[in-house]
Short mmCIF file of C-alpha atoms in Angstrom, two decimals:
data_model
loop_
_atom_site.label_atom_id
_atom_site.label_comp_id
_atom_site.label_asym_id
_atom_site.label_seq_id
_atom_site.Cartn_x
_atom_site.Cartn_y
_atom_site.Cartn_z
CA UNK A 1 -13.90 4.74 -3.81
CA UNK A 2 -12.77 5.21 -0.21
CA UNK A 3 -9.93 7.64 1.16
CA UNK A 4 -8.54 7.45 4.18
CA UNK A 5 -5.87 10.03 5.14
CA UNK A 6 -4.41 8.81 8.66
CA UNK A 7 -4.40 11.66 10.83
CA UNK A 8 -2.35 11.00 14.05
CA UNK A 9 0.65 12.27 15.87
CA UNK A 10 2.90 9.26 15.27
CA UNK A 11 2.37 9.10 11.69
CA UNK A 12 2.95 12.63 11.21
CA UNK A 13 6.03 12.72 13.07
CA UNK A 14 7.80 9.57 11.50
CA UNK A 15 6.40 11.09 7.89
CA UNK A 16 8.48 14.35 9.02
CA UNK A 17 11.57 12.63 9.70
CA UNK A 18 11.25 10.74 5.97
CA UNK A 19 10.81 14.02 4.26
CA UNK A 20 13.86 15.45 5.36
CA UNK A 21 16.71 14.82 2.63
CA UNK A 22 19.32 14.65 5.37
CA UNK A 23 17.47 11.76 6.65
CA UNK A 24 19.86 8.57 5.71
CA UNK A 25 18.27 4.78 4.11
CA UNK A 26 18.90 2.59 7.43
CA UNK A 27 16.73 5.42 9.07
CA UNK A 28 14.17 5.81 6.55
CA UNK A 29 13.95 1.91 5.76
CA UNK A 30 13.21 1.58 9.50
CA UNK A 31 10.15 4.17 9.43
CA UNK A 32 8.62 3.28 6.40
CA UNK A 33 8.25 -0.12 8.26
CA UNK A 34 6.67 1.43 11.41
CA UNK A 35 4.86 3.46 9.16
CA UNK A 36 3.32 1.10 7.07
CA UNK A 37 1.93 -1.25 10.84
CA UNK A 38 0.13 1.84 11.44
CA UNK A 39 -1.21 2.24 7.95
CA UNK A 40 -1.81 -1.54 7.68
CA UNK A 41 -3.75 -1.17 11.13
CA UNK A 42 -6.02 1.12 9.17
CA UNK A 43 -6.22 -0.60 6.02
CA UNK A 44 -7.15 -4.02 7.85
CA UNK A 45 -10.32 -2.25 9.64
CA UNK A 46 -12.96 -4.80 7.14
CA UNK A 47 -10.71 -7.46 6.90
CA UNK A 48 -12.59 -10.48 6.28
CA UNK A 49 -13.44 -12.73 9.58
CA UNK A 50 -14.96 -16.07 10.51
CA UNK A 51 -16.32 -16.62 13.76
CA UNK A 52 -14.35 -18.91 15.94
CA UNK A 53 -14.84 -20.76 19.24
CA UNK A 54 -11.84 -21.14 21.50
CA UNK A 55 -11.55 -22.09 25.12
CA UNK A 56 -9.66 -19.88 27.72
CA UNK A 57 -8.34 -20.75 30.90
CA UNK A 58 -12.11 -19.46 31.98
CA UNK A 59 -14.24 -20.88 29.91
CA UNK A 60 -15.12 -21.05 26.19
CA UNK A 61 -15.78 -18.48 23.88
CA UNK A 62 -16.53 -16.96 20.68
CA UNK A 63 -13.84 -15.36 19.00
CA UNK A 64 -12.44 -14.56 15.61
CA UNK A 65 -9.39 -15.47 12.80
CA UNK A 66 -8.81 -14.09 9.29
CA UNK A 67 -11.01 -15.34 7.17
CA UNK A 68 -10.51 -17.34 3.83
CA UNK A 69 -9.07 -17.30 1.46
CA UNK A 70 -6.37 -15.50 2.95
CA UNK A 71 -6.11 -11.75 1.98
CA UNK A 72 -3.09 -11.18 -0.89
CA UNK A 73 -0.66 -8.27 -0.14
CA UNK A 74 0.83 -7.01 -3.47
CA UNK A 75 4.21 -4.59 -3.17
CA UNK A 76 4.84 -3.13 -6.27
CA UNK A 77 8.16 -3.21 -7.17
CA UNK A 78 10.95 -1.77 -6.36
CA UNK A 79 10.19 0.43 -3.71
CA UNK A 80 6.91 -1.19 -2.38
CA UNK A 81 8.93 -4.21 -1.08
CA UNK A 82 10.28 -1.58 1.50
CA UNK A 83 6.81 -1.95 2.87
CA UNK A 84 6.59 -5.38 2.80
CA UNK A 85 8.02 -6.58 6.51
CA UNK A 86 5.57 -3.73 8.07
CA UNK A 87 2.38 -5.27 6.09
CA UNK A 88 3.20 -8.62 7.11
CA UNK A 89 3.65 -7.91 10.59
CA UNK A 90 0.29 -7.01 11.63
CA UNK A 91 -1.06 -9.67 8.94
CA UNK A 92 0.87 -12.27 8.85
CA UNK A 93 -1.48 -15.11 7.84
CA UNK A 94 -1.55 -13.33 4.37
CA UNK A 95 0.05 -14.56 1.07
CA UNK A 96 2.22 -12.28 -0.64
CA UNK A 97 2.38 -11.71 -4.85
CA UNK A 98 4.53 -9.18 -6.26
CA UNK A 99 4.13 -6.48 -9.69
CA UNK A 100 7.02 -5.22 -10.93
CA UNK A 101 6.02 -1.60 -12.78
CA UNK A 102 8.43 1.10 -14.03
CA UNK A 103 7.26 4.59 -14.60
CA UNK A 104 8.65 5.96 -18.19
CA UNK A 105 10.33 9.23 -16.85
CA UNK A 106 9.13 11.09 -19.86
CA UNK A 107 5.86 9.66 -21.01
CA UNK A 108 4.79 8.98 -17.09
CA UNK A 109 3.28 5.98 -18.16
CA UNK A 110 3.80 2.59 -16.22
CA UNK A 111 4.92 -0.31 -17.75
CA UNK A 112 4.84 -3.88 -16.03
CA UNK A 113 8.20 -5.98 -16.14
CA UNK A 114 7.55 -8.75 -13.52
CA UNK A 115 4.33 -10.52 -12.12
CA UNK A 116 4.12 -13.13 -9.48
CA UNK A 117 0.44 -13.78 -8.59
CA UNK A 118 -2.09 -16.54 -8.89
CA UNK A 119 -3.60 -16.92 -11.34
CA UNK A 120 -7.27 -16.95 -9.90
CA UNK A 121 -7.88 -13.98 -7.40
CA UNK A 122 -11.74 -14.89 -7.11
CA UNK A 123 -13.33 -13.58 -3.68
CA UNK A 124 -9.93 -12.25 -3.23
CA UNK A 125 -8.82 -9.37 -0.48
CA UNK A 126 -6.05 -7.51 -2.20
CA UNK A 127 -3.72 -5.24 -0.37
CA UNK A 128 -1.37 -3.19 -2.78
CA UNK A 129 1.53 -1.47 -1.70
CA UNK A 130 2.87 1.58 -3.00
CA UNK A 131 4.84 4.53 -1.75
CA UNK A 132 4.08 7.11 -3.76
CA UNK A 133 0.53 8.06 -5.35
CA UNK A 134 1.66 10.82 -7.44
CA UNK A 135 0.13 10.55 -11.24
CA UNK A 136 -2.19 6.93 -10.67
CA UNK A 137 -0.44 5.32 -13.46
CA UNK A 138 1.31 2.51 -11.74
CA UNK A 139 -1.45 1.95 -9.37
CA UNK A 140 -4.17 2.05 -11.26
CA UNK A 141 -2.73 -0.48 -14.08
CA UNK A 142 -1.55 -2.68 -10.75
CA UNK A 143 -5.32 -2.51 -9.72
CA UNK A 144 -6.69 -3.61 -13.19
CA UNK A 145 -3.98 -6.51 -13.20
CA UNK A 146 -5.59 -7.49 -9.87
CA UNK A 147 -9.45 -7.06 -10.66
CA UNK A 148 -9.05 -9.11 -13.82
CA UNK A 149 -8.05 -11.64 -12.35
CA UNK A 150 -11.29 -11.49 -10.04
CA UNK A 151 -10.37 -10.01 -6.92
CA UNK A 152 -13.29 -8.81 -4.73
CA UNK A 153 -11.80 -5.66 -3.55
CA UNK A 154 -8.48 -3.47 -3.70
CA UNK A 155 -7.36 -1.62 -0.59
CA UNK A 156 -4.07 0.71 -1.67
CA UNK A 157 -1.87 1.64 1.20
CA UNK A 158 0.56 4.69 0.30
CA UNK A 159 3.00 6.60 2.37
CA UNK A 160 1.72 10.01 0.38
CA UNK A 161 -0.62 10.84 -1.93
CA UNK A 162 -1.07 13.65 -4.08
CA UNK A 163 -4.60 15.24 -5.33
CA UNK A 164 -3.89 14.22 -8.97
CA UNK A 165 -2.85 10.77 -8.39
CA UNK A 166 -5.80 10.18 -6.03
CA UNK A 167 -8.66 11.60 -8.89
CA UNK A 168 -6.87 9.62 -11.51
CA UNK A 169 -7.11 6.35 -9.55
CA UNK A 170 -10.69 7.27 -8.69
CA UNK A 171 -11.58 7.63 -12.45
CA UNK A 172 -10.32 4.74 -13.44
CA UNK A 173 -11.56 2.31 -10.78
CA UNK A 174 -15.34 4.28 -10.94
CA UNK A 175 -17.87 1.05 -9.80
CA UNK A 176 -15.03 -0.69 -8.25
CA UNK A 177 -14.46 -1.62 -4.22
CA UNK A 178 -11.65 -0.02 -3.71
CA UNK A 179 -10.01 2.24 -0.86
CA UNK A 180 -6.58 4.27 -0.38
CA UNK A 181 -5.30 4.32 3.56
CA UNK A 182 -2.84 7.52 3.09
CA UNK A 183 -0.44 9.09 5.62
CA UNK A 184 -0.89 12.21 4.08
CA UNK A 185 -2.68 13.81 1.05
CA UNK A 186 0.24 16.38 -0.36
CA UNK A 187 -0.55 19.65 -2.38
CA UNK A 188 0.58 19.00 -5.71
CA UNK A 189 2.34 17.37 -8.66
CA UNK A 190 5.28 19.25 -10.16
CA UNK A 191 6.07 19.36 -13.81
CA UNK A 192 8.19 16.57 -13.64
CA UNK A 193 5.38 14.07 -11.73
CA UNK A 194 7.00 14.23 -8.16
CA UNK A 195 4.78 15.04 -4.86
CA UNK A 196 5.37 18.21 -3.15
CA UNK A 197 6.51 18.67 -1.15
CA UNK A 198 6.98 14.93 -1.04
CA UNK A 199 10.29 13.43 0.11
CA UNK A 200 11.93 12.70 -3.17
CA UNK A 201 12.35 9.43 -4.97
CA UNK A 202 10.73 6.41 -2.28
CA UNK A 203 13.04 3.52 -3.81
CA UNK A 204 16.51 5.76 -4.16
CA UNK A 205 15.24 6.71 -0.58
CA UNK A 206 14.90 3.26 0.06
CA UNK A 207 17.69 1.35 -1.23
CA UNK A 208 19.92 4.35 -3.15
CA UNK A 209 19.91 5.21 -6.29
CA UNK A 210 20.83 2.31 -9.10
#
């Protein structure tokens, strides 16, 4: 397993501006998106290419496009749809399949509600989307989802991370192709499963609290 913790001054900054509570949703909404085109500029480094020849107003040339089949981006619901619109900006050529998982407050175990995905994923680039890495539960069971249905390799793109979440996911998915593209890599878990220091709930954050 790959990590990739995105060290630069922009995504620093907008991360500082999400973790402060006084912060308000249009605001954060907005930087998550900018957030995730940077991340998504990370997490696309491999994509998968084919070599193209194009003309130009000089003379011809070899270029390249996104290769196929097209990669799959996979928000996990709720608050990984607040990533969605940055994702699909830098890659829009890419279909888009969405896991609804809920985390059981008490047991911290994920449970999925919702799937909209094909049903072959053979040769498949996956892109999963998910704020918050904090225990691995709903990411790693939305990576299994995706690998049994056959696809090639999982990249995870999450806003934070923290240490625990990040060994969980890279026990479970041991022999696997997968890689997290993190704005930052937090210190800890605290006894009730949040990041710290975090920035508090991603989808009450996001859209307010239901």
């Amino acid at each position: 397993m790959r990590v990739h913790v995105a060290d630069h001054p922009l995504i620093t900054h907008k991360l500082t501006v999400m973790r402060d509570q006084r912060t308000p949703s249009p605001v954060f909404r907005q930087l998550t998106e900018e957030l995730v085109t940077l991340l998504a500029y990370e997490a696309t480094r491999n994509v998968r290419v084919t070599p193209v020849e194009i003309q130009t107003p000089v003379t011809s040339t070899i270029g390249v496009r996104i290769g196929d089949p097209r990669p799959l981006v996979v928000p996990i619901l709720r608050a990984g749809l607040g990533m969605l619109d940055g994702m699909v900006k830098l890659l829009p050529s890419a279909e888009v399949g969405f896991l609804g998982m809920a985390r059981n407050e008490e047991t911290l175990e994920p449970t999925t509600y919702a799937e909209r995905l094909p049903e072959d994923l053979s040769d498949r680039e996956c892109f999963v989307l998910d704020p918050m890495l904090a225990t691995g539960g709903s990411l790693g069971a939305a990576m299994d989802f995706l690998f049994r249905r056959g696809a090639k390799d999982v990249t995870a793109i999450c806003l934070l991370a923290a240490p625990e979440g990040v060994a969980a996911i890279e026990k479970q998915v041991e022999g696997r192709d997968v890689t997290l593209v993190l704005g930052a890599l937090d210190e800890r878990l605290n006894e009730k499963g949040y990041i710290v220091p975090g920035l508090g709930d991603a989808g009450d954050r996001l859209y307010g609290t239901v």
